[in-house]
Short mmCIF file of C-alpha atoms in Angstrom, two decimals:
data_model
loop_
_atom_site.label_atom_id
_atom_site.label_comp_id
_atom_site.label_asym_id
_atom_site.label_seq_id
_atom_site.Cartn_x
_atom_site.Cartn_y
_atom_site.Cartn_z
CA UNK X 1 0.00 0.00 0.00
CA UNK X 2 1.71 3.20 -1.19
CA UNK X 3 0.04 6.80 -0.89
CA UNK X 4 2.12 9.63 -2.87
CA UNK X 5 1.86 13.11 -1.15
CA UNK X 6 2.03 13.60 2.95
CA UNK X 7 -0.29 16.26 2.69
CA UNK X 8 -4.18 16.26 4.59
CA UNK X 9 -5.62 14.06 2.02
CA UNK X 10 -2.55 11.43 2.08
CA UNK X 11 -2.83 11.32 5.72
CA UNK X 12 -6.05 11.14 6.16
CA UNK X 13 -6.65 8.08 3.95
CA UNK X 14 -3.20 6.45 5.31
CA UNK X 15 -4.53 6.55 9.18
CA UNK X 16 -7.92 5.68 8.12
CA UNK X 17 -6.09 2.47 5.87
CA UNK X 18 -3.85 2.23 9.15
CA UNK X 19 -6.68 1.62 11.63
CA UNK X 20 -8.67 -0.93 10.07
CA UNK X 21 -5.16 -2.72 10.09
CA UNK X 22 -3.30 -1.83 6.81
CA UNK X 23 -0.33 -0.81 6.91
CA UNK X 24 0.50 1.96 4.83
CA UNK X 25 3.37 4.01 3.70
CA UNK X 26 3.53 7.41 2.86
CA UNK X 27 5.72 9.57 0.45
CA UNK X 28 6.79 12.78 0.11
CA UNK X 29 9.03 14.83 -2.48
CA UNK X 30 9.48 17.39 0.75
CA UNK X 31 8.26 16.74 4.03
CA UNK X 32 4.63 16.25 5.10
CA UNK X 33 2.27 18.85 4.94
CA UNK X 34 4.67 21.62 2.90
CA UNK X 35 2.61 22.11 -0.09
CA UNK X 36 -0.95 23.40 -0.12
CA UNK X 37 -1.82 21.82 3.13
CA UNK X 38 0.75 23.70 5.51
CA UNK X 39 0.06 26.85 3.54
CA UNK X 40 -3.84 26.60 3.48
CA UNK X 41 -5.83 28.85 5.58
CA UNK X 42 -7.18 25.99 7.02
CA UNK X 43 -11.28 26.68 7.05
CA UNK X 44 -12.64 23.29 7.83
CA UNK X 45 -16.27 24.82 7.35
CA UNK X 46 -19.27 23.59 5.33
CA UNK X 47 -19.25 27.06 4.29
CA UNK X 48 -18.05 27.34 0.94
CA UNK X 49 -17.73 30.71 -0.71
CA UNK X 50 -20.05 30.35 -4.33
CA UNK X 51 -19.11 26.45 -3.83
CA UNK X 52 -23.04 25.11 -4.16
CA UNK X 53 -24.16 27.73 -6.75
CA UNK X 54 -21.17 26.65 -8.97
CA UNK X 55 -21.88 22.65 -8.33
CA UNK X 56 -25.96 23.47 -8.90
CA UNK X 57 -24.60 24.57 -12.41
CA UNK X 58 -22.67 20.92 -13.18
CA UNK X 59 -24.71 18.45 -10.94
CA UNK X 60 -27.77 16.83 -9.71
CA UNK X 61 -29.59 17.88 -6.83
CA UNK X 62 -28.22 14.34 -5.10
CA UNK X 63 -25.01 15.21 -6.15
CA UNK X 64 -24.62 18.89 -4.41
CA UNK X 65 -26.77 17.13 -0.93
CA UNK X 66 -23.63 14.40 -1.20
CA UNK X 67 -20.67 17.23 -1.42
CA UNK X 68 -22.50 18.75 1.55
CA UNK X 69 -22.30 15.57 3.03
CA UNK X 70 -18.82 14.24 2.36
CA UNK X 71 -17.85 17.20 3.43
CA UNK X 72 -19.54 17.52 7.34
CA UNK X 73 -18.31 13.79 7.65
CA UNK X 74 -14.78 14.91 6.24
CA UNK X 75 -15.19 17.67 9.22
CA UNK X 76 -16.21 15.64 12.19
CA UNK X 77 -13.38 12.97 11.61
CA UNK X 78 -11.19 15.54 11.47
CA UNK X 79 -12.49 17.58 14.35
CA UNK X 80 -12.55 14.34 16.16
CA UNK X 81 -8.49 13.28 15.39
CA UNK X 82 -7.88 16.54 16.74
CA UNK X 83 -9.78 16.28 20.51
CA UNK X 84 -8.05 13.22 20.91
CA UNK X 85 -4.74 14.13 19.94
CA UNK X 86 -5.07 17.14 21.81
CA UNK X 87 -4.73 19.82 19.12
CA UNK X 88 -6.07 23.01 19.89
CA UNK X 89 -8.62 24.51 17.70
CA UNK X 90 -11.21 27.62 17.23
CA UNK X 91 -14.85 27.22 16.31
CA UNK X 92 -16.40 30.39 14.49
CA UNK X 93 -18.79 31.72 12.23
CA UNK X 94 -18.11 31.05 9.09
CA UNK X 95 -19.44 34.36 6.88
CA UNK X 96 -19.62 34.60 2.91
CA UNK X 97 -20.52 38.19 2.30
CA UNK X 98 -20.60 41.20 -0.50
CA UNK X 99 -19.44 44.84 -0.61
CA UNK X 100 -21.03 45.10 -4.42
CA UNK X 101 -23.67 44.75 -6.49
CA UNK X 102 -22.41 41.86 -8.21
CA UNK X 103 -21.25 40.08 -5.30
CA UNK X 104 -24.40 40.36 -3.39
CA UNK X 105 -25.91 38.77 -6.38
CA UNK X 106 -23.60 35.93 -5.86
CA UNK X 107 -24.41 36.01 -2.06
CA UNK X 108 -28.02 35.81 -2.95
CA UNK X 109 -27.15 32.37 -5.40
CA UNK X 110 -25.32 30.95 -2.58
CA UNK X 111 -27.87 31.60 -0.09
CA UNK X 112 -30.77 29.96 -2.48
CA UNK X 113 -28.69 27.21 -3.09
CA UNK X 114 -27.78 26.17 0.64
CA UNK X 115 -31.34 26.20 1.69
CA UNK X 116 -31.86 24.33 -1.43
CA UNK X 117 -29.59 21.75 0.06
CA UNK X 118 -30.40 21.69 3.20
CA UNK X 119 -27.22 23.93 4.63
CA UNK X 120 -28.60 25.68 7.79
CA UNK X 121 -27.36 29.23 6.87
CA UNK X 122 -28.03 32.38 8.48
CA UNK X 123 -28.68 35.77 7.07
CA UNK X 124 -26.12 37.76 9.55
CA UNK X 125 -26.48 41.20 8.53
CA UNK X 126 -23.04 43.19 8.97
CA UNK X 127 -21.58 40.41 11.05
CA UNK X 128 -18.76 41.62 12.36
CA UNK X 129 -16.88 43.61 9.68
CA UNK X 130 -15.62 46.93 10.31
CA UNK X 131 -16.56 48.23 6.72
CA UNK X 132 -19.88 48.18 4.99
CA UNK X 133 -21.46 45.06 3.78
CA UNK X 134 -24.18 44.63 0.75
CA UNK X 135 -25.32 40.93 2.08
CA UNK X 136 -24.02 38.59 4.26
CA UNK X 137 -24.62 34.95 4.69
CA UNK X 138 -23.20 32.62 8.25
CA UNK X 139 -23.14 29.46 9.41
CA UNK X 140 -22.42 29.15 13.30
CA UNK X 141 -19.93 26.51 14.72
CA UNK X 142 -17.14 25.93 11.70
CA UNK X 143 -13.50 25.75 12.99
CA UNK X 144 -10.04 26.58 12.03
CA UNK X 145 -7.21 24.81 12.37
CA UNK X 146 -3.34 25.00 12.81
CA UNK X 147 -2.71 22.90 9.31
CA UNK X 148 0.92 22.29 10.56
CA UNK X 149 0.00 21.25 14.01
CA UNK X 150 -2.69 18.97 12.12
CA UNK X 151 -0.73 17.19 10.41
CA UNK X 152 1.86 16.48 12.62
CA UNK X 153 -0.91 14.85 14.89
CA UNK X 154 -1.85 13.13 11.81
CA UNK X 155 1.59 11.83 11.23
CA UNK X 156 2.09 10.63 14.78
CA UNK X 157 -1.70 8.67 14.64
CA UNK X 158 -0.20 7.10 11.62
CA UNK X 159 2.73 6.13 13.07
CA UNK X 160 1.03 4.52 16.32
CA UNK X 161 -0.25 1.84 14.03
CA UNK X 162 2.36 1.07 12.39
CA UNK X 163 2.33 3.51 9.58
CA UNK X 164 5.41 5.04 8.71
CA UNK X 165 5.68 8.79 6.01
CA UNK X 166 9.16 8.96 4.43
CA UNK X 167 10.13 12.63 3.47
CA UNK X 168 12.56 13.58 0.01
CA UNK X 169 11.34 10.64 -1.89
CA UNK X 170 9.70 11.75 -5.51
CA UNK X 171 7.38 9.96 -7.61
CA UNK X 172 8.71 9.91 -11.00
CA UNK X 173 6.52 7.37 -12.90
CA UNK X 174 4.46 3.92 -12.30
CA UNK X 175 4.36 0.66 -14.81
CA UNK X 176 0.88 0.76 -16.33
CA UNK X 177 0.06 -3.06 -14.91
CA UNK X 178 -0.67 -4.50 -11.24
CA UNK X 179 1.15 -4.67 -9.63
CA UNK X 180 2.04 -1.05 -9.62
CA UNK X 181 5.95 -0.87 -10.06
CA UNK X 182 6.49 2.72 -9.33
CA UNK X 183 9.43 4.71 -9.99
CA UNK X 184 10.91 7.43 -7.59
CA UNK X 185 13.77 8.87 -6.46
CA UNK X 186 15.21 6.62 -4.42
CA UNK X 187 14.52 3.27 -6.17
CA UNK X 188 11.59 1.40 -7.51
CA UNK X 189 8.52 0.92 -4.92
CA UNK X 190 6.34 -2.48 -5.54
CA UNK X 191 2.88 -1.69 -4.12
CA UNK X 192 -0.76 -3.13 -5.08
CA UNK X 193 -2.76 -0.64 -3.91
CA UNK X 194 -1.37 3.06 -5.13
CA UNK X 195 -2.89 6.25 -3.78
CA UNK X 196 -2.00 9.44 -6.08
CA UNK X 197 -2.85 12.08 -3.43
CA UNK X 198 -1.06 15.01 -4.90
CA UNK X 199 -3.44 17.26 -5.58
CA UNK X 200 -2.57 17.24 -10.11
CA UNK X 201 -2.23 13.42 -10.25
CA UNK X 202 1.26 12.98 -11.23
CA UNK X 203 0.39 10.49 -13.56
CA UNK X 204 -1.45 11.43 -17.00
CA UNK X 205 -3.45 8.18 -17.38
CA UNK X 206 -6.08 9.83 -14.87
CA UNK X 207 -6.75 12.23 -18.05
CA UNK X 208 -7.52 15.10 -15.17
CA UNK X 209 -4.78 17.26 -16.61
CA UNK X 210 -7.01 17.52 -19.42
CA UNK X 211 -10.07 19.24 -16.95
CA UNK X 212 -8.30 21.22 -14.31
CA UNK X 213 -7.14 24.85 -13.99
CA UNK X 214 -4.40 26.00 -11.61
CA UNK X 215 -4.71 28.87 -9.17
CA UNK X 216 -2.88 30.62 -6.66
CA UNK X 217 -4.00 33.00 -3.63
CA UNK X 218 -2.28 34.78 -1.51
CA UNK X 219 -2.43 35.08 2.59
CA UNK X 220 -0.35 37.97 4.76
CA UNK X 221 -0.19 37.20 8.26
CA UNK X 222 -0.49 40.90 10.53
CA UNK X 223 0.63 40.29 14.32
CA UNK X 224 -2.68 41.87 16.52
CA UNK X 225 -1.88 43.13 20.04
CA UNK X 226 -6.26 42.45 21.00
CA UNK X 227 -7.66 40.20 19.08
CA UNK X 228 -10.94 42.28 19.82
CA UNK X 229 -9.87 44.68 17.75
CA UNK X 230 -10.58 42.63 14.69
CA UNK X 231 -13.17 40.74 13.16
CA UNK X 232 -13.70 36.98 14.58
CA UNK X 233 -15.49 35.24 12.03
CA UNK X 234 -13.74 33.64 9.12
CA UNK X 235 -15.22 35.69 6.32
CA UNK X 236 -14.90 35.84 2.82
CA UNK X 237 -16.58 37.89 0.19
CA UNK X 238 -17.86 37.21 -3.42
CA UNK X 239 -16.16 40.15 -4.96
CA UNK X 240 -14.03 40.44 -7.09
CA UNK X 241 -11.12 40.40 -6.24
CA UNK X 242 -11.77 38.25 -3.09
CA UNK X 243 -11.13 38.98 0.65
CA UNK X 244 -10.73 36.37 3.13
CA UNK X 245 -10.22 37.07 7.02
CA UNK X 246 -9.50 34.91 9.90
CA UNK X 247 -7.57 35.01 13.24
CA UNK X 248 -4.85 32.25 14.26
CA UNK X 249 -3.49 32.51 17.70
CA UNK X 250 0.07 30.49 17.72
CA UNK X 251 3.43 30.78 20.28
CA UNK X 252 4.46 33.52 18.48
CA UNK X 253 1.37 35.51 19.31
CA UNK X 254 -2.18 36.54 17.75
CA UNK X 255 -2.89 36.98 13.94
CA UNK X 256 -5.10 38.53 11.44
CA UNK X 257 -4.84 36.46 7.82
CA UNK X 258 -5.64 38.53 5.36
CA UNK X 259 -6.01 36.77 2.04
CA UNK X 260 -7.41 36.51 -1.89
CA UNK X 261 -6.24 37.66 -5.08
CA UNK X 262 -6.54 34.29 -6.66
CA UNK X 263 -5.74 33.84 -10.13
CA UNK X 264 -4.60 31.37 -12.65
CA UNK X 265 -1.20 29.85 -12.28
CA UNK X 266 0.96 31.70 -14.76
CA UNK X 267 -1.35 34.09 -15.83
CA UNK X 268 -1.47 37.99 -14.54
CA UNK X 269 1.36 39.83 -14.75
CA UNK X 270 3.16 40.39 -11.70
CA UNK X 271 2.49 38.11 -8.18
CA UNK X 272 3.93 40.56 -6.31
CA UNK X 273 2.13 43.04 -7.37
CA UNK X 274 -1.35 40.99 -5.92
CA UNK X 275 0.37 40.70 -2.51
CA UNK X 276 1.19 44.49 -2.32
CA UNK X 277 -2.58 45.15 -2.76
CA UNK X 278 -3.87 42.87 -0.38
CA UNK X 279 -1.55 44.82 1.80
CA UNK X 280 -2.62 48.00 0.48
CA UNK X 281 -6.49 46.79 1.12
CA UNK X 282 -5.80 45.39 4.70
CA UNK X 283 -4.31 48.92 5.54
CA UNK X 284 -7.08 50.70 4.32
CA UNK X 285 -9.27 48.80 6.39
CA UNK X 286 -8.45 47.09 9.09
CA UNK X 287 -6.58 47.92 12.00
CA UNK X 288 -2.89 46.76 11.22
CA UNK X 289 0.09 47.78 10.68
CA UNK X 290 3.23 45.77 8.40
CA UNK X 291 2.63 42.07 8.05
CA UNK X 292 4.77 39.65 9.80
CA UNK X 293 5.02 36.80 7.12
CA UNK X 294 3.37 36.07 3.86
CA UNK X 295 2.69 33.03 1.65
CA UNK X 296 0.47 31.65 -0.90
CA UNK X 297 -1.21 28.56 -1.52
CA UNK X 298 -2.12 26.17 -5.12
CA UNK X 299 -5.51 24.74 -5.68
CA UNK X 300 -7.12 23.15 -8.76
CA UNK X 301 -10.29 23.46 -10.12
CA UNK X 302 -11.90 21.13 -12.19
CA UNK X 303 -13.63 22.14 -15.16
CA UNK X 304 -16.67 19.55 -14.12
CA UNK X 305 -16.86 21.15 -10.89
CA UNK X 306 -17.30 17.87 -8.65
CA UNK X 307 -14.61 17.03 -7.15
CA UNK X 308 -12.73 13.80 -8.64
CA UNK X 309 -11.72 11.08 -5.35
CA UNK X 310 -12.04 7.58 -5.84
CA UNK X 311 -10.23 5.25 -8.60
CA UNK X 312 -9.16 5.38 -11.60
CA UNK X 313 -10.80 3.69 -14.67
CA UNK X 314 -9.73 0.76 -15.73
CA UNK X 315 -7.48 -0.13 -12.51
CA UNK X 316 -9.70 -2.41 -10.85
CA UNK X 317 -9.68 -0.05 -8.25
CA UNK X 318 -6.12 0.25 -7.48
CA UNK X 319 -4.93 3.30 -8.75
CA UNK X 320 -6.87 6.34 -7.24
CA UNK X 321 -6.82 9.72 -7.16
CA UNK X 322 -8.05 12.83 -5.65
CA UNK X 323 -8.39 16.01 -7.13
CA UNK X 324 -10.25 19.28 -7.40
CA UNK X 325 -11.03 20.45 -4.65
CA UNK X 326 -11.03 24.02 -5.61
CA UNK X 327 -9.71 25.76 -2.35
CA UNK X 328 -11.85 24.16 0.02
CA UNK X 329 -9.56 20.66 0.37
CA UNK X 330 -9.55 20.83 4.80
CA UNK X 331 -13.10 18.90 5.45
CA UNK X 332 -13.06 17.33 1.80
CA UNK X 333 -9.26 15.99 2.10
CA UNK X 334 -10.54 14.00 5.01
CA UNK X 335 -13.66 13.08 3.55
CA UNK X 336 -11.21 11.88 0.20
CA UNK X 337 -10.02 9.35 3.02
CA UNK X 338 -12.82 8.63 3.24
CA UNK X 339 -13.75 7.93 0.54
CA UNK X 340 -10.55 5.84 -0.71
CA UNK X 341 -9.80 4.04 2.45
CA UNK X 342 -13.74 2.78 1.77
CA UNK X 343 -12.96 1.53 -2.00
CA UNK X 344 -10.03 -0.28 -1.12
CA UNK X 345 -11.55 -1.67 2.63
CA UNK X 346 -15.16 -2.57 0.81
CA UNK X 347 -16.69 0.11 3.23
CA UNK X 348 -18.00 3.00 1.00
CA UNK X 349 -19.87 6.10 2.75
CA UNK X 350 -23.39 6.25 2.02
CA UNK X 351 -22.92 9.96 0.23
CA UNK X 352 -20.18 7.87 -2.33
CA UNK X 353 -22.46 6.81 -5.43
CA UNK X 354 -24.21 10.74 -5.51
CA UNK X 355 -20.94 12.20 -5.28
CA UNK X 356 -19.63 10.74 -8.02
CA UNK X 357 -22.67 10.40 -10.00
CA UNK X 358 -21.54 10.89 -13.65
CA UNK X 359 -23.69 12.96 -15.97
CA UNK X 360 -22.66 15.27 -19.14
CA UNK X 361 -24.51 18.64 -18.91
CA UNK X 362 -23.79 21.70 -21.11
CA UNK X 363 -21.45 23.54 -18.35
CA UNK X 364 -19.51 20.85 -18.49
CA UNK X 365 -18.60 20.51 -22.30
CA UNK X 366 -18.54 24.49 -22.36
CA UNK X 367 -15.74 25.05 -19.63
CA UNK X 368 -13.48 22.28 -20.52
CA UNK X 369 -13.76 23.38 -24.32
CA UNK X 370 -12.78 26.47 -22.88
CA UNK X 371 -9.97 25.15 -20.84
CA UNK X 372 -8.63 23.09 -23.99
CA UNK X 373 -8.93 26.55 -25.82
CA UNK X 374 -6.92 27.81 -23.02
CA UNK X 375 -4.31 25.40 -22.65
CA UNK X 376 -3.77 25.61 -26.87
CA UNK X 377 -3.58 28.64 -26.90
CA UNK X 378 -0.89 29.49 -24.38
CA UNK X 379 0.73 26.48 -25.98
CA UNK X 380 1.29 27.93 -29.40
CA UNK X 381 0.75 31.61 -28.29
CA UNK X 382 3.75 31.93 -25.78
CA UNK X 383 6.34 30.18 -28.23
CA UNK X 384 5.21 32.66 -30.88
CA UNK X 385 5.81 35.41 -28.78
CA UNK X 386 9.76 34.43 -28.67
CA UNK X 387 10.41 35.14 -31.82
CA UNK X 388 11.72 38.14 -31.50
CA UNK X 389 15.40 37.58 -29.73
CA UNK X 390 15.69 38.37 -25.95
CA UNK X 391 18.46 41.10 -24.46
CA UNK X 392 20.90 37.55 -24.15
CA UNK X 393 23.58 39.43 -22.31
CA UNK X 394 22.60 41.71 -19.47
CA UNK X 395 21.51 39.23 -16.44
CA UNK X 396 18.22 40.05 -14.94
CA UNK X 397 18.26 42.28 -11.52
CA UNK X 398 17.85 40.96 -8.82
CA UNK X 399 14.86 38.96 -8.02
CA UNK X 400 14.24 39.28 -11.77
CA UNK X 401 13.45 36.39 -14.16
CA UNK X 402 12.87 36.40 -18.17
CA UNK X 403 11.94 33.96 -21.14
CA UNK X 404 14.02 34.63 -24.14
CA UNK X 405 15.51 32.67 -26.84
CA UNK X 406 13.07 31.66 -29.72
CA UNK X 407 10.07 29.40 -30.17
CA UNK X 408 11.98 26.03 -30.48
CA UNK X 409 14.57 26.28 -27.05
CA UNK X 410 13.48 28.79 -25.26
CA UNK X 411 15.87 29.96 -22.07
CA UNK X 412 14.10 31.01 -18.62
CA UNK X 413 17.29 33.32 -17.21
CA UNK X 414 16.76 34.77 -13.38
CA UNK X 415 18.69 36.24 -10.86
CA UNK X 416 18.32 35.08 -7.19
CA UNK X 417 20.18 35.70 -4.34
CA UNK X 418 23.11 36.87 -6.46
CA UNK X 419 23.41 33.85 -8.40
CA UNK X 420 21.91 33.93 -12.37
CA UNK X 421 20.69 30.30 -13.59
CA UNK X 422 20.03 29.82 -17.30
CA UNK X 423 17.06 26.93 -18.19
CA UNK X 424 15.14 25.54 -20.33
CA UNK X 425 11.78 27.36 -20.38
CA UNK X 426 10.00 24.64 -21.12
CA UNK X 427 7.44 22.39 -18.48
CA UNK X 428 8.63 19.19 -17.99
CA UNK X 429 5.31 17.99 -18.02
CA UNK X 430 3.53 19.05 -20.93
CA UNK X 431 5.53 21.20 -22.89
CA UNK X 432 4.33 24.72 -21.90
CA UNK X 433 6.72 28.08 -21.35
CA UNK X 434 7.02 28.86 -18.19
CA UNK X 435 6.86 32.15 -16.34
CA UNK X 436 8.22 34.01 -13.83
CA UNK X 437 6.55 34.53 -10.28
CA UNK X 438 8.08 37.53 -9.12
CA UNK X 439 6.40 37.38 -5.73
CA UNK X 440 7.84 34.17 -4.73
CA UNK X 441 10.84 33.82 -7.15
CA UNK X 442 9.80 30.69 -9.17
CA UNK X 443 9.29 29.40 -12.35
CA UNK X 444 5.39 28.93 -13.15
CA UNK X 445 3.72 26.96 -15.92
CA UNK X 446 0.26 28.14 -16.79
CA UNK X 447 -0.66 25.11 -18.65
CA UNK X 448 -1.56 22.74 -15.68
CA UNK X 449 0.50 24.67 -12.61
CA UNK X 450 4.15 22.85 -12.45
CA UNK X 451 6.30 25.07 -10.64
CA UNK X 452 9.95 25.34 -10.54
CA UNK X 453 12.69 27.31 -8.51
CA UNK X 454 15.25 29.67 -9.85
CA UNK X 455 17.82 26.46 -10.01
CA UNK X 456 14.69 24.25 -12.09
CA UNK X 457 14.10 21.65 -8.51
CA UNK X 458 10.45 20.97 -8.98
CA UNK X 459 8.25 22.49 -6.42
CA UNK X 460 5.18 21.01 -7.19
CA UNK X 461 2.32 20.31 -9.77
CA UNK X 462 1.95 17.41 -12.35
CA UNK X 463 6.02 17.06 -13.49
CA UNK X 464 7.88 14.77 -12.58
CA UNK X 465 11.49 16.25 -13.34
CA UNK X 466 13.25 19.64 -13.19
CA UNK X 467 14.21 21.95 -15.41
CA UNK X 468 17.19 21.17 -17.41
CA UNK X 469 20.22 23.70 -17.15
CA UNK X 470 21.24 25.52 -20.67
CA UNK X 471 24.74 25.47 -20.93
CA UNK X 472 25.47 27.38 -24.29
#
C-alpha cells in the first residue's frame, strides 16, 4: 500500500487504511504537509464561498446534498483526530458576504442554493466587519485549524499503528500493470494498492490534466496586540477580487490572515504586485500595521466542478486519485479518506455513489472546451511570442526572471540571491513556457501549474522532473 503526497488528504486516507489494520506508507518529495496543506488557511467549514451555486450549475440535486455531506463527515473525523490528539482549535462563524452589487448577487445564489440543500445558513447582517457590507450569509460553529499542528498529529496517529511517512522521496513514474511498479527517487517501490494524493495526479493516465485549472492565492499574516480589535469570524466575500479574514493565535502571538487575489497559475502579470494590494487593502481597512510573514497557496479546479476522489478507470480499483477540490480541500481531504480508504476496505460512505454520480450537462462541455482553448492557446501563443530575440547578455536584476531565446529552445534566465541560472523554459510535463513569479521567485507553468525554482528543482504540480540547465 503506497500513498504519494504527505499532505491532509494522504494522511487522512493512510490513518484511516492504518486503523482498520493496513499498513501503509507514505511519500513525500518534501516533508509532510509543505505544499498546499501547511500553507492553506485551514477553514474546515461547510461554508463554501459560491461552492453550491457553482456545483448546482454541473450536478444533480443528489449530487450537491452528497458534497455537503462528504464534506460535514470529512469535518467531524477531522475535528474528532484533533480532541483526541489534543490539538487546539477555534470554532467560528463562518461568513460569505458582499461589498457590491455583483457580489451580493452571488451572495443571494449561494444563499438559495444552501437552503436548497439543506445547509442551515443564516442571514447575519453586517456580522462583524468593520466596513460596509451589501449581504451577508453565516453558518455558526465551523472551525479553524493549525494545518501544521494537524498534520503532525496526523503523522504521529499514523505512526502509532504502524504507519510510517518517508520525506525527500519523488514519484517519477508507475508501470501501467498490477502490480504497480512505481518509480521514484530513491529506487523502484512495488505496491498493489497506489494512492496518487497530490493534488494534479502525477500520472497522465487519470486524463484530469485535461479538466483542471491552476490557481494561486495569496495570505499575509499581521501580528494583533487584541484580538478584539478585529473581526472573529472567518469571512470571505464574493467580490471580485476576493477577501478572506481569519484570526490564528500560535506561540508567536495573535494573527489577522488577510487573504485573496486568486488567479490562474501563470497568468497575470506580476504576483507581487497581488500581494502588495492585499496589503494595500488590509491597511485601508483594518486595523494593522506591516505584516509579519506572507505566503500563498495552489488549488485546482476542475472544469466539471465535482470534485474527482475515488479510482481510476480501468485499474480495478487500485490506482486512485483525488483532485479538485477548488480551495476548500480541509473537510473534503478528510472526507477523500474517506472515501478511498472505503474503496479499497469494501466500506464505501453512504454519500459515495451521488458524489460521483456521472452525468454530461452543457457547463460541463462548455468550460473544458474552454480550458482546452486555453491550454492551446498558451501552448502555441507563448512560443510565438519568442520570436523576436531576448536582451541575451545583461543578467536580470535581482529577483528578476525572463523567457528569451526563440520558439523552439526557449531559455528562462533569473537572478536570485546573487546567483543567475540559465534553463530551459519549457514544463517538464507538458511542454508549456514557463513564467516568472516575481512574488515568490519561481518558475510557473500556466498550462496545468508545475512550478519550478530559480535552479529548475520541482516544487510542485503534475512534473515529474526539473528543469534542465542551458549550458550554451
Amino acid at each position: 500500500m503506497l500513498i504519494v503526497g504527505a499532505g491532509l488528504t494522504g494522511l487522512c486516507t493512510a490513518v484511516r487504511l492504518a486503523r482498520a489494520g493496513l499498513v501503509p506508507t507514505v511519500i513525500d518529495a518534501r516533508r509532510a504537509g509543505s505544499g498546499t496543506t501547511g500553507h492553506s488557511s485551514a477553514k474546515v467549514s461547510l461554508l463554501q464561498g459560491s461552492m453550491l451555486q457553482r456545483l448546482a450549475r454541473h450536478a444533480s440535486t443528489e449530487t450537491v446534498a452528497a458534497y455537503i455531506a462528504a464534506n460535514r463527515s470529512g469535518q467531524e473525523w477531522l475535528l474528532d483526530l484533533l480532541r483526541e490528539r489534543d490539538v487546539p482549535f477555534d470554532t467560528r462563524l463562518a461568513m460569505t458576504y458582499a461589498v457590491t452589487e455583483s457580489g451580493a448577487k452571488d451572495v443571494e445564489a449561494e444563499r438559495q442554493a444552501s437552503r436548497d440543500a439543506g445547509l442551515e445558513i443564516i442571514d447575519v447582517g453586517q456580522g462583524d466587519l468593520p466596513f460596509p457590507v451589501l449581504d451577508a450569509i453565516g453558518l455558526p460553529d465551523q472551525a479553524q485549524i493549525d494545518p501544521v499542528a494537524t498534520v503532525r498529529a496526523l503523522v504521529a496517529e499514523l505512526e502509532s499503528f504502524g504507519g510510517r511517512v518517508i520525506e525527500g522521496i519523488r514519484m517519477t513514474g508507475s508501470s501501467f500493470t498490477r502490480p504497480w511498479m512505481v518509480s521514484t527517487t530513491a529506487g523502484e517501490v512495488r505496491a498493489e494498492h497506489l494512492v496518487l494524493a497530490t493534488q494534479a495526479p502525477v500520472l497522465d493516465r487519470s486524463l484530469d490534466f485535461a479538466r483542471i485549472k491552476a490557481y494561486r492565492s495569496y495570505v499575509l499574516a499581521y501580528p494583533v496586540a487584541d484580538l478584539s480589535s478585529v473581526p472573529q469570524s472567518m469571512s470571505l466575500s464574493l467580490d471580485d477580487p476576493t477577501r478572506s479574514l481569519r484570526t490564528a493565535s500560535t506561540g508567536e502571538g495573535d494573527f489577522l490572515l488577510v487573504g485573496g487575489n486568486g488567479h490562474e497559475v501563470g497568468h497575470g502579470g506580476s504576483t507581487q504586485a497581488r500581494v502588495d494590494e492585499i496589503h494595500a487593502w488590509a491597511s485601508s481597512h483594518l486595523p494593522v500595521d506591516e505584516p509579519a510573514w506572507s505566503w500563498s497557496a495552489q488549488d485546482y479546479h476542475l472544469t466539471t466542478q465535482v470534485p474527482h476522489i475515488g479510482a481510476v478507470p480501468g485499474t480495478a480499483e487500485r490506482l486512485f486519485v483525488a483532485t479538485g477540490y477548488d480551495k476548500w480541500g480541509m473537510a473534503l481531504a478528510s472526507a477523500a479518506g474517506e472515501l478511498i480508504s472505503g474503496d479499497i476496505l469494501g466500506s464505501a460512505p453512504a454519500y459515495a455513489e451521488a458524489l460521483r454520480a456521472k452525468g454530461i450537462r452543457t457547463a460541463d462541455i462548455t468550460e473544458t472546451a474552454a480550458q482546452g482553448a486555453s491550454v492551446g492557446g498558451r501552448l502555441v501563443g507563448d512560443r510565438v511570442r519568442l520570436a523576436a530575440p531576448g536582451s541575451g547578455q545583461t543578467p536580470p536584476g535581482e529577483g528578476a526572471g525572463r523567457v528569451e531565446g526563440n520558439p523552439v529552445r526557449p531559455t528562462a534566465v533569473s537572478t536570485v540571491d546573487g546567483r543567475t541560472c540559465a534553463l530551459s523554459a519549457v514544463c517538464t510535463h507538458l511542454g508549456g513556457v514557463v513564467a516568472w513569479n516575481d512574488a515568490e521567485r519561481s518558475w510557473d507553468c500556466p498550462l496545468h501549474g508545475s512550478r519550478f525554482a530559480p535552479d529548475g528543482t520541482l516544487i510542485e504540480g503534475p512534473a515529474t522532473s526539473d528543469l534542465e540547465p542551458v549550458t550554451e
